[in-house]
Short mmCIF file of C-alpha atoms and ligand atoms in Angstrom, two decimals:
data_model
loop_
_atom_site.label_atom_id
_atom_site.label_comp_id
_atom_site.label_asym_id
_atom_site.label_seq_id
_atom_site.Cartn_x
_atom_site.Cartn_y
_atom_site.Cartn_z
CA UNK A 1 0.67 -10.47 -23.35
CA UNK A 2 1.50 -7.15 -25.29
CA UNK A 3 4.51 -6.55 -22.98
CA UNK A 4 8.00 -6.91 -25.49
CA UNK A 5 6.36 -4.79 -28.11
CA UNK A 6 5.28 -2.46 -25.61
CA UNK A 7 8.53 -1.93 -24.52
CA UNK A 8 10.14 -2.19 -28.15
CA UNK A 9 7.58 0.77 -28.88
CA UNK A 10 8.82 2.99 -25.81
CA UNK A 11 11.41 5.75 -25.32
CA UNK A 12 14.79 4.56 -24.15
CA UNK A 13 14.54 5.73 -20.07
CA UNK A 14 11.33 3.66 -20.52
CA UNK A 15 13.07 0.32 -21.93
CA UNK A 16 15.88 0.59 -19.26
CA UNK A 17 13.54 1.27 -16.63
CA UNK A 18 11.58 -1.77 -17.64
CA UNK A 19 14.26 -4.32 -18.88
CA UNK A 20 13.28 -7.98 -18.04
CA UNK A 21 10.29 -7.61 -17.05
CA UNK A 22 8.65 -9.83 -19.78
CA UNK A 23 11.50 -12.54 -18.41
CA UNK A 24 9.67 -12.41 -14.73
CA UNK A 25 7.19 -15.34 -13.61
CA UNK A 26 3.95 -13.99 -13.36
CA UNK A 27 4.33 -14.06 -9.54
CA UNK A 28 7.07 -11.69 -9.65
CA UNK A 29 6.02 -9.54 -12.11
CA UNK A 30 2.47 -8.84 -10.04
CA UNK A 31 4.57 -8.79 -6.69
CA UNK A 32 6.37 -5.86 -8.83
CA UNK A 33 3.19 -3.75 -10.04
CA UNK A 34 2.09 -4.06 -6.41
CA UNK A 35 4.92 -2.23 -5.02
CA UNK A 36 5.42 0.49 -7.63
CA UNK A 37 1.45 0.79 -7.43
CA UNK A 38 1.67 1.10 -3.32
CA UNK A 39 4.41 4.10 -4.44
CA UNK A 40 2.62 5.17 -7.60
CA UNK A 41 -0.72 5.89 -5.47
CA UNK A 42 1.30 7.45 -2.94
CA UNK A 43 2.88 10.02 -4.54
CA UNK A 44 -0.39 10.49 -6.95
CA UNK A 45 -2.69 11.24 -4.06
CA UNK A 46 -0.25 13.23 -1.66
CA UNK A 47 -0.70 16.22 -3.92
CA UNK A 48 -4.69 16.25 -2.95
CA UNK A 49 -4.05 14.72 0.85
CA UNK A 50 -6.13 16.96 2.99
CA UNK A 51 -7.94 18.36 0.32
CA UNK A 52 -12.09 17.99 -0.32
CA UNK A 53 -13.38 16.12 -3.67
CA UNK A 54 -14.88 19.95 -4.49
CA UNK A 55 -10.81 21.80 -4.03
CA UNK A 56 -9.86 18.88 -6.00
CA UNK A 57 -12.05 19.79 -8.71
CA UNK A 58 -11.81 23.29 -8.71
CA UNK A 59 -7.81 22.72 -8.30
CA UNK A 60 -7.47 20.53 -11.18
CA UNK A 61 -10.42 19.61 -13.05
CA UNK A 62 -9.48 15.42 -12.50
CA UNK A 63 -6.11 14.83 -10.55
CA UNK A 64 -4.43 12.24 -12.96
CA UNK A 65 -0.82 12.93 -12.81
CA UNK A 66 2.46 12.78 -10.48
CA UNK A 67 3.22 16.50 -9.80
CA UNK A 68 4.23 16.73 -6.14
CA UNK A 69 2.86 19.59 -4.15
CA UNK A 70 0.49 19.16 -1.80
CA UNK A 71 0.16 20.03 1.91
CA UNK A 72 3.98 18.62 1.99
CA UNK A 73 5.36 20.27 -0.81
CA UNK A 74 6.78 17.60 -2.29
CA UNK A 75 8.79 16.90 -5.23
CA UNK A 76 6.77 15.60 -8.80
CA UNK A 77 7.30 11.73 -7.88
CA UNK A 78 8.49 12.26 -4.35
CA UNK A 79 6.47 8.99 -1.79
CA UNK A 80 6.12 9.73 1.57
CA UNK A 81 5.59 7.19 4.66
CA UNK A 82 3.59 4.86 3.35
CA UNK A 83 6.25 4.16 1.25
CA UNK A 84 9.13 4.64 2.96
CA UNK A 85 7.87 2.66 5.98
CA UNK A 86 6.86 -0.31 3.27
CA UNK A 87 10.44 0.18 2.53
CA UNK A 88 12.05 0.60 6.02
CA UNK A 89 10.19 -2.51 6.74
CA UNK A 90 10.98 -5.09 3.45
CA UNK A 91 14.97 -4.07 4.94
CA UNK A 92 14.30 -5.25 7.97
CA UNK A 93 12.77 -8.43 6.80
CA UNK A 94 15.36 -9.29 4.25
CA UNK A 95 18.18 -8.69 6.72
CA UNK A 96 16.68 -11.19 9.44
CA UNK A 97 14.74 -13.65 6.75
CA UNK A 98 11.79 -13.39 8.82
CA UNK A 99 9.30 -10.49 10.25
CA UNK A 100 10.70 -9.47 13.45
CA UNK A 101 8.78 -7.51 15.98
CA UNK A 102 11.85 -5.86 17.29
CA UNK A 103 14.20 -5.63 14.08
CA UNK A 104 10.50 -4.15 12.83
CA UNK A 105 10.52 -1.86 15.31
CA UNK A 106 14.08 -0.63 15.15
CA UNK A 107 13.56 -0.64 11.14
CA UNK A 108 10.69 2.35 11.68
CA UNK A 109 12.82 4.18 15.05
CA UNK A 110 15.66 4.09 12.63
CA UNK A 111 13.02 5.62 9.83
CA UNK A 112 11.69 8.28 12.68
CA UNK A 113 15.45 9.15 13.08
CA UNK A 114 16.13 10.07 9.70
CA UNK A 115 12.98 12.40 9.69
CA UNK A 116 10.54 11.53 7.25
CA UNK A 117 8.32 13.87 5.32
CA UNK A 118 5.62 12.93 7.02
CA UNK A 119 4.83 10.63 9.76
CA UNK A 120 1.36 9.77 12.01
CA UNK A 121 0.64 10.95 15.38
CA UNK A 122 -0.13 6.77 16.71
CA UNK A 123 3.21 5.91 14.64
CA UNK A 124 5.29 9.12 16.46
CA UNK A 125 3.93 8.38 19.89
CA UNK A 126 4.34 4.87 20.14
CA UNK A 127 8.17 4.65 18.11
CA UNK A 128 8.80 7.17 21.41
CA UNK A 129 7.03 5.04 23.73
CA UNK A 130 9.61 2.26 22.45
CA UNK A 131 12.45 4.02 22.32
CA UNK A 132 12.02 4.46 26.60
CA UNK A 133 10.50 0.69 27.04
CA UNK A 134 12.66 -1.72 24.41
CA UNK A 135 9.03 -3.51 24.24
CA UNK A 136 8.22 -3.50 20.52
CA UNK A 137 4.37 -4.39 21.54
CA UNK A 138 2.76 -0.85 21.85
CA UNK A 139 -0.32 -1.07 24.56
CA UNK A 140 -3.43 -3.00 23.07
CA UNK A 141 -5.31 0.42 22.78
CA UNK A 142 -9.03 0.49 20.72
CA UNK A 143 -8.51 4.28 19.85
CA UNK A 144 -5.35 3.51 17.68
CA UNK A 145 -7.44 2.54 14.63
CA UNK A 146 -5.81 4.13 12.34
CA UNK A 147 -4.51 3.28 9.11
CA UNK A 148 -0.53 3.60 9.54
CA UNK A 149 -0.05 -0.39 9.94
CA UNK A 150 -2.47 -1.26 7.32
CA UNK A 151 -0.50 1.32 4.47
CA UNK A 152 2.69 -0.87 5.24
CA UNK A 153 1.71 -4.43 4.93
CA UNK A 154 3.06 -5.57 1.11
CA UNK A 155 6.26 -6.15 2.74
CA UNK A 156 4.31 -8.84 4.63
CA UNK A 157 1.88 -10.15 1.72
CA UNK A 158 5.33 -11.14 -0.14
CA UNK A 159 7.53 -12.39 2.81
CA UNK A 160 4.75 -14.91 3.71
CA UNK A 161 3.11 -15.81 0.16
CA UNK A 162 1.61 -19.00 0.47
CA UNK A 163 2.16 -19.44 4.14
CA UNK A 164 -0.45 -20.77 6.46
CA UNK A 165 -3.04 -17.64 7.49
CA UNK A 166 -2.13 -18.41 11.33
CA UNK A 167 1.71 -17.69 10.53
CA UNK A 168 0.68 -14.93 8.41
CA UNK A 169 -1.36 -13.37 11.19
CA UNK A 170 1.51 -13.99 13.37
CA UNK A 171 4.10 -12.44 11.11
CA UNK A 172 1.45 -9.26 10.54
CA UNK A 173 0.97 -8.75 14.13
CA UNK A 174 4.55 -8.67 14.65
CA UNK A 175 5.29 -5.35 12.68
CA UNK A 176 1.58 -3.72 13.27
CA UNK A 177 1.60 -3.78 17.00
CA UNK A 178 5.11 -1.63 16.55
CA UNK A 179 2.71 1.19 16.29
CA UNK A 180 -1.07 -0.11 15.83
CA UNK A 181 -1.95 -2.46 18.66
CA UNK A 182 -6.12 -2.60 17.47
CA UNK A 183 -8.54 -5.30 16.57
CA UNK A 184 -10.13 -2.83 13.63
CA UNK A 185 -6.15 -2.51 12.66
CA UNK A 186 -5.05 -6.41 12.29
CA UNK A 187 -8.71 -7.12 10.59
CA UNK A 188 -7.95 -4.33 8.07
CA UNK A 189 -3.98 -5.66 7.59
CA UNK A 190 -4.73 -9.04 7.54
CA UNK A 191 -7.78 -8.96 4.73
CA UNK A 192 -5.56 -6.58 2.95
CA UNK A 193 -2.77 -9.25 2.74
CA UNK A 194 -4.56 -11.96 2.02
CA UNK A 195 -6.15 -10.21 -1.19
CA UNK A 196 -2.80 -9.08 -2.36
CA UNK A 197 -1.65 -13.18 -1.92
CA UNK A 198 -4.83 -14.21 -3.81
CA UNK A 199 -4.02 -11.52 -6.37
CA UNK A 200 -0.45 -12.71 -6.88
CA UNK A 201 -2.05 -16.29 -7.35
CA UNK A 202 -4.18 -15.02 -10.00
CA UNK A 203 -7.10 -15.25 -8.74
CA UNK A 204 -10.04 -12.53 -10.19
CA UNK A 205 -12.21 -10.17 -8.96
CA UNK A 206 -14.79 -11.64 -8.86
CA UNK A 207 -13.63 -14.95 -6.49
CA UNK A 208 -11.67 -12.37 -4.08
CA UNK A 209 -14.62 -10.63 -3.30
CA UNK A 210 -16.85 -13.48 -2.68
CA UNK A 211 -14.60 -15.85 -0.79
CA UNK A 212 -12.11 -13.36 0.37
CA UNK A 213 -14.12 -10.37 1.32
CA UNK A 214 -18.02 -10.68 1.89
CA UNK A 215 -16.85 -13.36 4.51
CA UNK A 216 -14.10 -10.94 6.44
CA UNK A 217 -17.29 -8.06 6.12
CA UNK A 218 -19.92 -10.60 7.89
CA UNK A 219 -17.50 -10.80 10.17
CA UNK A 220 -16.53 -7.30 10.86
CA UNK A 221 -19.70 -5.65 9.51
CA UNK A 222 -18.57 -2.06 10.39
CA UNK A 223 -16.05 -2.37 7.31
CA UNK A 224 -19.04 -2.43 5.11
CA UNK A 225 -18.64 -0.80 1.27
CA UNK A 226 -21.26 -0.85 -0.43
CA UNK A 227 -23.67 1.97 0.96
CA UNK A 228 -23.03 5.32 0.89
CA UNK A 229 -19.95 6.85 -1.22
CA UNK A 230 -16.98 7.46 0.93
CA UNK A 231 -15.55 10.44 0.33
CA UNK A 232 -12.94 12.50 2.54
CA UNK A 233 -11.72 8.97 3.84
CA UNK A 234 -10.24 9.87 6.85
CA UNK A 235 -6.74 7.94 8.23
CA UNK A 236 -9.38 6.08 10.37
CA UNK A 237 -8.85 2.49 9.01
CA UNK A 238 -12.60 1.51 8.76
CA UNK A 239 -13.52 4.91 6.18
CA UNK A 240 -9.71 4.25 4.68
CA UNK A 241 -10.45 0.47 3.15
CA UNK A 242 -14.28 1.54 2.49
CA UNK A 243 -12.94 4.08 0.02
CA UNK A 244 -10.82 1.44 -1.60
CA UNK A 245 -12.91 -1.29 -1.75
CA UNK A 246 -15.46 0.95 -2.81
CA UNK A 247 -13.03 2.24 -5.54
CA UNK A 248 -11.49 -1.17 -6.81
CA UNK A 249 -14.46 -2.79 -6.51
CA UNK A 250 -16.05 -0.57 -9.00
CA UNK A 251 -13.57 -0.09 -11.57
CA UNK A 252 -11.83 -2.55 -13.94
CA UNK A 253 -8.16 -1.19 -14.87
CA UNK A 254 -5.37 0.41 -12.57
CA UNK A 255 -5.46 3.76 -13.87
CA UNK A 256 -9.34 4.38 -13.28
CA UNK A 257 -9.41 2.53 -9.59
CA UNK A 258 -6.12 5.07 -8.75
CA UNK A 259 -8.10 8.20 -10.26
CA UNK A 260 -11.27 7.26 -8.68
CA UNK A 261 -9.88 6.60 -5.06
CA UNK A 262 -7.50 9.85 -4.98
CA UNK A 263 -10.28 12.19 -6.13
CA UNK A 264 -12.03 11.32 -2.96
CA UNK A 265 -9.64 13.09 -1.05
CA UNK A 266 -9.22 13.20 2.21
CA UNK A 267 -5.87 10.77 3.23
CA UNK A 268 -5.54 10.50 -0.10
CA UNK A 269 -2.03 9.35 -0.23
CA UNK A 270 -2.53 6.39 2.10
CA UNK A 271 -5.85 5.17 0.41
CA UNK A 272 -3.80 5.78 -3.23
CA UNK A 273 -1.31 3.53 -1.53
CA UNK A 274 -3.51 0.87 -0.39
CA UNK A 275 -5.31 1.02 -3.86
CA UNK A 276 -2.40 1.14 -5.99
CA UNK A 277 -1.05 -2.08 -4.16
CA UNK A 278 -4.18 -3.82 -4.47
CA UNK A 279 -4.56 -2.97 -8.32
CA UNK A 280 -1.31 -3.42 -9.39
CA UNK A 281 -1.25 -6.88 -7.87
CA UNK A 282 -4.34 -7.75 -9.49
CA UNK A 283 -3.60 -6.21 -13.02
CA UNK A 284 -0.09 -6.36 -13.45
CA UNK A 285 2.67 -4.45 -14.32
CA UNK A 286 1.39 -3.99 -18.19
CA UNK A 287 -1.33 -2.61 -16.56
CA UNK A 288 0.61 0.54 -14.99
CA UNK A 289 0.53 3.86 -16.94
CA UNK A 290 3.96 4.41 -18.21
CA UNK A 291 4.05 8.01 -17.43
CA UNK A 292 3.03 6.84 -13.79
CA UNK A 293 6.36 4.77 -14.03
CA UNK A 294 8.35 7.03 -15.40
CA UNK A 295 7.40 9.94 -13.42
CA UNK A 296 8.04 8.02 -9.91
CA UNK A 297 11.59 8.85 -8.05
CA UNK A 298 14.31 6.27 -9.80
CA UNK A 299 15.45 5.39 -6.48
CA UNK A 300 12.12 4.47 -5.21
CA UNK A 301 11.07 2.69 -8.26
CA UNK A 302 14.41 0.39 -8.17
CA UNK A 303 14.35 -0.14 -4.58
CA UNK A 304 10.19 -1.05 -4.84
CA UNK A 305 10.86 -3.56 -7.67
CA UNK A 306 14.40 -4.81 -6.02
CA UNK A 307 12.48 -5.67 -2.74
CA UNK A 308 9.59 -6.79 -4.10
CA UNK A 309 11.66 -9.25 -6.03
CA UNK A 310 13.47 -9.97 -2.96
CA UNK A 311 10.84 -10.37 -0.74
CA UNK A 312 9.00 -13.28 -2.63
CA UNK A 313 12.74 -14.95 -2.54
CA UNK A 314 11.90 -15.23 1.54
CA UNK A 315 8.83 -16.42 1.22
CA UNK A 316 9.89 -19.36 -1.02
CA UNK A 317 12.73 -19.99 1.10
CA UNK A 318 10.60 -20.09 4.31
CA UNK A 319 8.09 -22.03 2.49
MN1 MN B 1 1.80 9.54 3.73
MN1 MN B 2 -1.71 9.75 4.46
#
């Protein structure tokens, strides 16, 4: 590992930013990447959400860096919900030591309060669906498919590392059906988790896809990746993970899966997210462009690498 004369080599805001990291296990350090790669792809593809693979070419040639903008207007470095929610959730989790469906669901009606940048239609109506019932459970409902529960799972891959998949489908279920109560949903949450866990356990590409993920597509063939190119991914969960599998599965370094994915367009932030968690598990926190770093929001980069920290300190204690 290159990482102390990396950081030896790097401007000071860099070496703060960065301290101690060569001093994490490598669990920690790849629960780490993951969460500033969930924030890194969302505030990389929220400039292009919306936006066609053609606008983002004619826009900016190859969208590579943190500017805010966007449909949102945001701030250079600025996350939105899938971050925030991530965030709003790994609270709630450290404050009860488990994943609670109702702490989960005050966690994100306490988020809605505060008005987020953004938030998603399922998400909005079902948070004011709870707010009249006290049921955390939204209705079991096969139209809300969409990707809102799946962009907030890390939270959940590090809480239950090395837990038994029944508790971990359990503990998933328990903050999803806040807001996402569908089949397509949990499948797309639960596969998700499990890759980041095998990723934090080292595992390579290679083994994830074949014992992780060509099993979990023969049994939910309409998740299927490797036809046609998905572009325009839509914040329907099924086109959402094709577009990242389809990205990470064809690239071999954290910069090019992010680049790849967000060029698509489309939700762009969430499937940045999604990818950017995914990578940075598997690659590491070497792996992560500096400027990337260094251009995300201090206080979401701390609080990301605090809780991500944190989080794997429940899992071991639950263990
Ligand atoms: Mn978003
Ligand atoms: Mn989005």
């Amino acid at each position: 590992m290159f990482w102390t004369g990396e950081l030896i080599a790097r401007s000071a805001p860099v070496r703060r930013r960065l301290a101690g990291a060569s001093l994490l296990s490598p669990l920690l350090e790849r629960a780490t990447a993951a969460y500033l790669g969930l924030a890194i792809g969302d505030a990389l593809g929220a400039t292009v959400e919306f936006m066609t693979p053609s606008e983002i070419r004619q826009q900016y040639g190859v969208h590579r860096d943190i500017i805010g903008g966007g449909w949102l207007r945001l701030k250079a470095g600025q996350v939105t919900d899938d971050t925030t929610m991530s965030l709003a959730l790994g609270d709630a989790i450290l404050a009860h030591g488990r994943i609670d469906a109702k702490a989960a669901a005050d966690a994100f009606d306490a988020w809605m309060r505060a008005k987020p940048v953004d938030i998603g239609n399922t998400i909005r109506r079902n948070l004011i669906t709870y707010r009249k019932t006290g049921n955390p459970e939204a209705p079991l409902s096969e139209h809300d498919a969409g990707n809102g529960a799946a962009m907030r799972v890390l939270p959940v891959a590090l809480a239950t590392y090395s837990q038994p998949a029944d508790g971990i489908r359990i503990a998933n279920a328990a903050q999803a059906h806040t807001t996402h109560h569908n089949a397509l949903s949990d499948a797309a949450c639960e596969v998700l988790i499990l890759m980041v866990q095998d990723f934090l356990a080292c595992k390579d590409t290679t083994t994830v896809e074949h014992e992780r993920l060509i099993p979990f597509i023969d049994r939910y063939p309409v998740f299927s990746y490797n036809r046609k190119r998905r572009d325009n991914p839509s914040g329907y969960v099924v086109e959402t993970l094709q577009a990242v599998l389809q990205a990470f599965f064809t690239t071999n370094n954290f910069e090019d899966c992010l680049v790849d994915v967000i060029n698509r367009g489309g939700d762009a932030d969430t499937t940045g997210a999604i990818t950017g968690m995914l990578a940075g598990a598997r690659y590491g926190l070497a792996a992560i462009p500096r400027r990337w770093c260094n251009d995300l929001e201090s206080d979401t980069y701390r609080r990301c690498r605090d809780q991500a920290q944190a989080l794997i300190g429940v899992s071991k204690s639950s263990a």
